[in-house]
Amino acid sequence: MATQNMVQAINDGLRHEMRRDPRVVVLGEDVGKVGGVFRVTAGLYDEFGDERVIDTPLSEGGIIGCAIGMALYGLVPVPEIQFSDFIFPAYDQIVSELAKMRFRSGGEYAAKVVIRTPVGGGIRGGLYHSQSPEALFIHVAGLKVVCPSTPEDAKGLLLASIRDPDPVLFFEPKRIYRAAKGDVPEGEHLVEIGKARTVREGKHVTLIAWGAMVYEAIAAADEAEKQGVSCEILDLRTLWPVDIEAIVASVKKTGRVVIVHEAPKTCGFGAELVALVNEKAFLYLEAPPIRVTGFDTPFPYTLENEYLPLAHRILPAVLETARF
């Protein structure tokens, strides 16, 4: 085991897969000599050279289009989009081409592409560097969506994503790039896609979160415990396919659920989770599900901590549903 932060764990995962499989290539803006804007790819250029660690022009559509072509010719590209806010010029390539390649070819061609990109707020990035666009990709058939909250899961899920036969959106919560630290297994380490992690067992309320919001859920649960409310915390880790079995099992135990995410509330992934809970566990609910989310506005700069669903906003929702 080695103690690493999330940046180090992802770098370790990329290096491991590039050594294991010569088909794996990394491409994106400044990923080579610079090592990426957050230094996640630092050192890879020196070890693997410019044929496997490729600095690209500033063209997200070009980056993803190039990655799709590489995948169809047998490579395993791992493109980086510098911030998830910049992914929209590539949206057509992702949803119209990448997501549909297996279906449109009758299963003859699969596009093994893992798109890495930092998501979320917490770094004073303002409206163009702080968004959480996961729901836009979960809605698209053919894509898998991953968002780890710990260094160990970041490495394990990255290895699993690179080896998965289908395209994966790998969202990295940049607020905890260096703040989240933990023991990470050296060498081979995989975490199964589609399995949630129970962060904490509890009796009264199920708290569902992912990415950086897992830590806010933990902080809110600590305060709720002082008031006699026991929270079970689920870290989804994989947003799609979602581990509905784990969610239902927890809701059956607690009868109450609070969902936390940074993205705006309207049509956010929390709405789909509420629908799934109602379909699969309605008779076990003791209170209406509650969502604690970002607001239906562009992401602010000076009011960032008011926008984010931090612990001080989660706690009242927990207490409200517990006392319903």
Short mmCIF file of N, CA, C and O in Angstrom, two decimals, residues 1-89:
data_model
loop_
_atom_site.label_atom_id
_atom_site.label_comp_id
_atom_site.label_asym_id
_atom_site.label_seq_id
_atom_site.Cartn_x
_atom_site.Cartn_y
_atom_site.Cartn_z
N MET A 1 0.83 -1.19 0.00
CA MET A 1 0.00 0.00 0.00
C MET A 1 0.88 1.26 0.00
O MET A 1 1.94 1.29 0.64
N ALA A 2 0.41 2.27 -0.70
CA ALA A 2 1.07 3.57 -0.68
C ALA A 2 0.03 4.64 -0.40
O ALA A 2 -1.08 4.57 -0.91
N THR A 3 0.38 5.62 0.44
CA THR A 3 -0.54 6.73 0.70
C THR A 3 -0.44 7.72 -0.44
O THR A 3 0.65 8.25 -0.74
N GLN A 4 -1.56 7.96 -1.10
CA GLN A 4 -1.60 8.84 -2.26
C GLN A 4 -2.80 9.75 -2.21
O GLN A 4 -3.81 9.45 -1.56
N ASN A 5 -2.70 10.90 -2.90
CA ASN A 5 -3.89 11.70 -3.14
C ASN A 5 -4.49 11.25 -4.47
O ASN A 5 -3.97 10.34 -5.14
N MET A 6 -5.59 11.87 -4.87
CA MET A 6 -6.29 11.40 -6.07
C MET A 6 -5.47 11.63 -7.34
O MET A 6 -5.46 10.80 -8.25
N VAL A 7 -4.75 12.75 -7.41
CA VAL A 7 -3.91 13.01 -8.57
C VAL A 7 -2.87 11.91 -8.73
O VAL A 7 -2.66 11.36 -9.82
N GLN A 8 -2.22 11.56 -7.63
CA GLN A 8 -1.20 10.52 -7.68
C GLN A 8 -1.79 9.16 -8.03
O GLN A 8 -1.19 8.39 -8.79
N ALA A 9 -2.98 8.86 -7.49
CA ALA A 9 -3.60 7.56 -7.75
C ALA A 9 -4.00 7.43 -9.21
O ALA A 9 -3.83 6.35 -9.82
N ILE A 10 -4.53 8.49 -9.81
CA ILE A 10 -4.91 8.43 -11.22
C ILE A 10 -3.68 8.32 -12.09
O ILE A 10 -3.64 7.55 -13.07
N ASN A 11 -2.64 9.08 -11.77
CA ASN A 11 -1.39 8.99 -12.50
C ASN A 11 -0.82 7.58 -12.42
O ASN A 11 -0.37 7.01 -13.41
N ASP A 12 -0.87 6.99 -11.23
CA ASP A 12 -0.40 5.63 -11.02
C ASP A 12 -1.21 4.65 -11.87
O ASP A 12 -0.66 3.72 -12.48
N GLY A 13 -2.54 4.86 -11.92
CA GLY A 13 -3.38 4.00 -12.71
C GLY A 13 -3.08 4.08 -14.19
O GLY A 13 -3.02 3.06 -14.90
N LEU A 14 -2.91 5.30 -14.69
CA LEU A 14 -2.57 5.48 -16.10
C LEU A 14 -1.22 4.82 -16.42
O LEU A 14 -1.09 4.11 -17.43
N ARG A 15 -0.25 5.04 -15.57
CA ARG A 15 1.09 4.48 -15.80
C ARG A 15 1.02 2.93 -15.80
O ARG A 15 1.64 2.28 -16.65
N HIS A 16 0.27 2.38 -14.86
CA HIS A 16 0.13 0.92 -14.78
C HIS A 16 -0.46 0.35 -16.06
O HIS A 16 0.04 -0.64 -16.61
N GLU A 17 -1.53 0.97 -16.56
CA GLU A 17 -2.20 0.46 -17.75
C GLU A 17 -1.36 0.66 -19.00
O GLU A 17 -1.38 -0.16 -19.92
N MET A 18 -0.60 1.75 -19.06
CA MET A 18 0.24 2.00 -20.23
C MET A 18 1.40 1.01 -20.27
O MET A 18 1.85 0.60 -21.35
N ARG A 19 1.91 0.61 -19.11
CA ARG A 19 2.96 -0.41 -19.07
C ARG A 19 2.39 -1.79 -19.41
O ARG A 19 3.05 -2.59 -20.07
N ARG A 20 1.17 -2.04 -18.96
CA ARG A 20 0.56 -3.36 -19.16
C ARG A 20 0.12 -3.57 -20.59
O ARG A 20 0.24 -4.67 -21.14
N ASP A 21 -0.43 -2.52 -21.21
CA ASP A 21 -1.05 -2.65 -22.53
C ASP A 21 -0.50 -1.57 -23.45
O ASP A 21 -0.81 -0.38 -23.29
N PRO A 22 0.32 -1.93 -24.43
CA PRO A 22 0.92 -0.94 -25.33
C PRO A 22 -0.09 -0.22 -26.22
O PRO A 22 0.26 0.76 -26.89
N ARG A 23 -1.35 -0.68 -26.22
CA ARG A 23 -2.37 -0.01 -27.02
C ARG A 23 -2.90 1.25 -26.34
O ARG A 23 -3.54 2.10 -26.99
N VAL A 24 -2.66 1.39 -25.04
CA VAL A 24 -3.21 2.53 -24.29
C VAL A 24 -2.42 3.78 -24.62
O VAL A 24 -1.19 3.81 -24.49
N VAL A 25 -3.13 4.82 -25.06
CA VAL A 25 -2.51 6.11 -25.37
C VAL A 25 -3.28 7.22 -24.64
O VAL A 25 -4.48 7.11 -24.41
N VAL A 26 -2.55 8.26 -24.30
CA VAL A 26 -3.14 9.42 -23.63
C VAL A 26 -3.03 10.61 -24.56
O VAL A 26 -1.98 10.83 -25.19
N LEU A 27 -4.10 11.40 -24.67
CA LEU A 27 -4.06 12.58 -25.52
C LEU A 27 -4.91 13.69 -24.92
O LEU A 27 -5.86 13.42 -24.18
N GLY A 28 -4.55 14.92 -25.24
CA GLY A 28 -5.29 16.07 -24.74
C GLY A 28 -4.43 17.31 -24.72
O GLY A 28 -3.24 17.28 -25.07
N GLU A 29 -5.03 18.41 -24.29
CA GLU A 29 -4.32 19.69 -24.24
C GLU A 29 -3.33 19.71 -23.08
O GLU A 29 -3.72 19.54 -21.92
N ASP A 30 -2.06 19.86 -23.38
CA ASP A 30 -0.99 20.02 -22.37
C ASP A 30 -0.76 18.77 -21.52
O ASP A 30 -0.19 18.87 -20.44
N VAL A 31 -1.20 17.60 -22.00
CA VAL A 31 -1.03 16.39 -21.18
C VAL A 31 0.40 15.86 -21.25
O VAL A 31 0.80 15.04 -20.42
N GLY A 32 1.19 16.32 -22.22
CA GLY A 32 2.51 15.77 -22.45
C GLY A 32 3.59 16.39 -21.58
O GLY A 32 3.74 16.06 -20.40
N LYS A 33 4.36 17.29 -22.14
CA LYS A 33 5.49 17.88 -21.42
C LYS A 33 5.05 18.61 -20.16
O LYS A 33 5.73 18.57 -19.13
N VAL A 34 3.92 19.27 -20.20
CA VAL A 34 3.41 20.01 -19.03
C VAL A 34 2.87 19.05 -17.97
O VAL A 34 2.97 19.31 -16.77
N GLY A 35 2.28 17.96 -18.40
CA GLY A 35 1.70 17.00 -17.45
C GLY A 35 0.28 17.32 -17.07
O GLY A 35 -0.22 16.80 -16.06
N GLY A 36 -0.40 18.12 -17.87
CA GLY A 36 -1.79 18.47 -17.60
C GLY A 36 -1.92 19.66 -16.68
O GLY A 36 -1.03 19.94 -15.88
N VAL A 37 -3.05 20.35 -16.78
CA VAL A 37 -3.24 21.56 -15.98
C VAL A 37 -3.22 21.26 -14.48
O VAL A 37 -2.79 22.08 -13.67
N PHE A 38 -3.65 20.05 -14.08
CA PHE A 38 -3.60 19.64 -12.68
C PHE A 38 -2.46 18.65 -12.41
O PHE A 38 -2.40 18.07 -11.33
N ARG A 39 -1.59 18.46 -13.40
CA ARG A 39 -0.41 17.59 -13.31
C ARG A 39 -0.77 16.11 -13.12
O ARG A 39 0.01 15.34 -12.58
N VAL A 40 -1.96 15.73 -13.58
CA VAL A 40 -2.38 14.33 -13.44
C VAL A 40 -1.55 13.42 -14.34
O VAL A 40 -1.32 12.25 -14.00
N THR A 41 -1.11 13.92 -15.49
CA THR A 41 -0.33 13.09 -16.41
C THR A 41 1.16 13.36 -16.32
O THR A 41 1.93 12.98 -17.22
N ALA A 42 1.60 13.99 -15.25
CA ALA A 42 3.02 14.34 -15.11
C ALA A 42 3.89 13.08 -15.18
O ALA A 42 3.59 12.06 -14.56
N GLY A 43 4.98 13.17 -15.95
CA GLY A 43 5.94 12.09 -16.05
C GLY A 43 5.63 11.04 -17.09
O GLY A 43 6.52 10.25 -17.46
N LEU A 44 4.41 10.99 -17.60
CA LEU A 44 4.06 9.97 -18.58
C LEU A 44 4.76 10.21 -19.92
O LEU A 44 5.20 9.26 -20.58
N TYR A 45 4.90 11.46 -20.29
CA TYR A 45 5.58 11.81 -21.54
C TYR A 45 7.03 11.34 -21.51
O TYR A 45 7.54 10.79 -22.49
N ASP A 46 7.69 11.53 -20.37
CA ASP A 46 9.10 11.13 -20.25
C ASP A 46 9.27 9.63 -20.38
O ASP A 46 10.26 9.15 -20.93
N GLU A 47 8.31 8.86 -19.86
CA GLU A 47 8.44 7.41 -19.92
C GLU A 47 7.97 6.81 -21.24
O GLU A 47 8.60 5.88 -21.75
N PHE A 48 6.88 7.35 -21.80
CA PHE A 48 6.26 6.68 -22.95
C PHE A 48 6.44 7.43 -24.27
O PHE A 48 6.11 6.87 -25.33
N GLY A 49 6.91 8.67 -24.23
CA GLY A 49 7.19 9.39 -25.46
C GLY A 49 5.98 10.00 -26.12
O GLY A 49 4.83 9.80 -25.70
N ASP A 50 6.24 10.74 -27.21
CA ASP A 50 5.19 11.53 -27.83
C ASP A 50 4.27 10.72 -28.74
O ASP A 50 3.30 11.27 -29.27
N GLU A 51 4.54 9.44 -28.95
CA GLU A 51 3.61 8.63 -29.73
C GLU A 51 2.50 8.05 -28.86
O GLU A 51 1.48 7.59 -29.38
N ARG A 52 2.70 8.06 -27.54
CA ARG A 52 1.68 7.51 -26.64
C ARG A 52 1.15 8.55 -25.66
O ARG A 52 0.15 8.30 -24.97
N VAL A 53 1.80 9.69 -25.56
CA VAL A 53 1.31 10.80 -24.74
C VAL A 53 1.32 12.02 -25.65
O VAL A 53 2.37 12.62 -25.90
N ILE A 54 0.16 12.37 -26.15
CA ILE A 54 0.06 13.26 -27.31
C ILE A 54 -0.56 14.60 -26.91
O ILE A 54 -1.71 14.67 -26.47
N ASP A 55 0.21 15.66 -27.08
CA ASP A 55 -0.33 17.01 -26.91
C ASP A 55 -1.14 17.37 -28.16
O ASP A 55 -0.66 17.25 -29.29
N THR A 56 -2.37 17.82 -27.94
CA THR A 56 -3.28 18.10 -29.05
C THR A 56 -3.53 19.59 -29.18
O THR A 56 -3.29 20.36 -28.25
N PRO A 57 -4.05 20.01 -30.32
CA PRO A 57 -4.56 21.39 -30.43
C PRO A 57 -5.74 21.62 -29.48
O PRO A 57 -6.34 20.66 -28.97
N LEU A 58 -6.07 22.87 -29.27
CA LEU A 58 -7.21 23.23 -28.43
C LEU A 58 -8.48 23.03 -29.25
O LEU A 58 -9.04 23.96 -29.82
N SER A 59 -8.92 21.79 -29.28
CA SER A 59 -10.11 21.42 -30.06
C SER A 59 -10.72 20.17 -29.45
O SER A 59 -10.29 19.05 -29.76
N GLU A 60 -11.70 20.36 -28.58
CA GLU A 60 -12.28 19.20 -27.90
C GLU A 60 -12.96 18.24 -28.86
O GLU A 60 -12.87 17.02 -28.71
N GLY A 61 -13.65 18.78 -29.86
CA GLY A 61 -14.25 17.92 -30.87
C GLY A 61 -13.20 17.12 -31.61
O GLY A 61 -13.39 15.94 -31.92
N GLY A 62 -12.06 17.75 -31.88
CA GLY A 62 -10.97 17.06 -32.55
C GLY A 62 -10.34 15.99 -31.67
O GLY A 62 -9.99 14.91 -32.15
N ILE A 63 -10.20 16.29 -30.38
CA ILE A 63 -9.62 15.32 -29.45
C ILE A 63 -10.47 14.06 -29.40
O ILE A 63 -9.96 12.93 -29.53
N ILE A 64 -11.77 14.22 -29.23
CA ILE A 64 -12.64 13.04 -29.11
C ILE A 64 -12.82 12.35 -30.45
O ILE A 64 -12.83 11.12 -30.53
N GLY A 65 -12.94 13.13 -31.52
CA GLY A 65 -13.04 12.51 -32.85
C GLY A 65 -11.81 11.68 -33.16
O GLY A 65 -11.91 10.57 -33.68
N CYS A 66 -10.64 12.21 -32.81
CA CYS A 66 -9.39 11.48 -33.02
C CYS A 66 -9.36 10.21 -32.17
O CYS A 66 -8.96 9.14 -32.65
N ALA A 67 -9.82 10.32 -30.92
CA ALA A 67 -9.84 9.16 -30.02
C ALA A 67 -10.76 8.07 -30.56
O ALA A 67 -10.44 6.87 -30.48
N ILE A 68 -11.90 8.44 -31.12
CA ILE A 68 -12.81 7.45 -31.70
C ILE A 68 -12.14 6.71 -32.84
O ILE A 68 -12.20 5.47 -32.94
N GLY A 69 -11.47 7.45 -33.72
CA GLY A 69 -10.75 6.82 -34.82
C GLY A 69 -9.67 5.88 -34.33
O GLY A 69 -9.50 4.77 -34.86
N MET A 70 -8.94 6.30 -33.32
CA MET A 70 -7.90 5.44 -32.73
C MET A 70 -8.51 4.13 -32.22
O MET A 70 -7.97 3.04 -32.45
N ALA A 71 -9.65 4.26 -31.52
CA ALA A 71 -10.28 3.08 -30.93
C ALA A 71 -10.75 2.11 -32.01
O ALA A 71 -10.62 0.89 -31.86
N LEU A 72 -11.28 2.63 -33.10
CA LEU A 72 -11.77 1.77 -34.17
C LEU A 72 -10.63 1.02 -34.86
O LEU A 72 -10.85 -0.03 -35.47
N TYR A 73 -9.43 1.57 -34.73
CA TYR A 73 -8.27 0.89 -35.31
C TYR A 73 -7.51 0.06 -34.28
O TYR A 73 -6.40 -0.39 -34.55
N GLY A 74 -8.11 -0.13 -33.10
CA GLY A 74 -7.54 -1.08 -32.15
C GLY A 74 -6.77 -0.50 -31.00
O GLY A 74 -6.32 -1.25 -30.12
N LEU A 75 -6.58 0.81 -30.96
CA LEU A 75 -5.91 1.42 -29.81
C LEU A 75 -6.92 1.60 -28.67
O LEU A 75 -8.12 1.43 -28.84
N VAL A 76 -6.40 1.93 -27.49
CA VAL A 76 -7.25 2.19 -26.32
C VAL A 76 -6.94 3.61 -25.84
O VAL A 76 -6.11 3.81 -24.95
N PRO A 77 -7.57 4.61 -26.44
CA PRO A 77 -7.25 6.00 -26.10
C PRO A 77 -7.92 6.45 -24.79
O PRO A 77 -9.05 6.06 -24.48
N VAL A 78 -7.18 7.26 -24.04
CA VAL A 78 -7.69 7.87 -22.81
C VAL A 78 -7.52 9.38 -22.97
O VAL A 78 -6.53 9.98 -22.50
N PRO A 79 -8.44 10.03 -23.66
CA PRO A 79 -8.33 11.47 -23.86
C PRO A 79 -8.70 12.25 -22.59
O PRO A 79 -9.55 11.80 -21.81
N GLU A 80 -8.05 13.36 -22.40
CA GLU A 80 -8.38 14.26 -21.29
C GLU A 80 -9.02 15.53 -21.84
O GLU A 80 -8.50 16.14 -22.77
N ILE A 81 -10.16 15.90 -21.26
CA ILE A 81 -10.75 17.21 -21.50
C ILE A 81 -10.38 18.06 -20.29
O ILE A 81 -10.69 17.69 -19.15
N GLN A 82 -9.71 19.17 -20.52
CA GLN A 82 -9.04 19.90 -19.44
C GLN A 82 -9.96 20.27 -18.28
O GLN A 82 -9.58 20.17 -17.12
N PHE A 83 -11.16 20.71 -18.58
CA PHE A 83 -12.24 20.92 -17.60
C PHE A 83 -13.52 20.38 -18.22
O PHE A 83 -13.73 20.51 -19.44
N SER A 84 -14.39 19.80 -17.40
CA SER A 84 -15.63 19.25 -17.96
C SER A 84 -16.47 20.32 -18.62
O SER A 84 -17.27 20.03 -19.52
N ASP A 85 -16.30 21.56 -18.23
CA ASP A 85 -17.02 22.68 -18.84
C ASP A 85 -16.67 22.84 -20.32
O ASP A 85 -17.43 23.44 -21.08
N PHE A 86 -15.49 22.30 -20.72
CA PHE A 86 -15.05 22.44 -22.11
C PHE A 86 -15.47 21.26 -22.97
O PHE A 86 -15.10 21.19 -24.15
N ILE A 87 -16.24 20.34 -22.40
CA ILE A 87 -16.57 19.11 -23.12
C ILE A 87 -17.67 19.31 -24.16
O ILE A 87 -17.83 18.50 -25.07
N PHE A 88 -18.38 20.43 -24.07
CA PHE A 88 -19.56 20.60 -24.93
C PHE A 88 -19.24 20.71 -26.41
O PHE A 88 -20.04 20.24 -27.24
N PRO A 89 -18.11 21.29 -26.85
CA PRO A 89 -17.79 21.22 -28.28
C PRO A 89 -17.61 19.79 -28.80
O PRO A 89 -17.70 19.55 -30.00
#
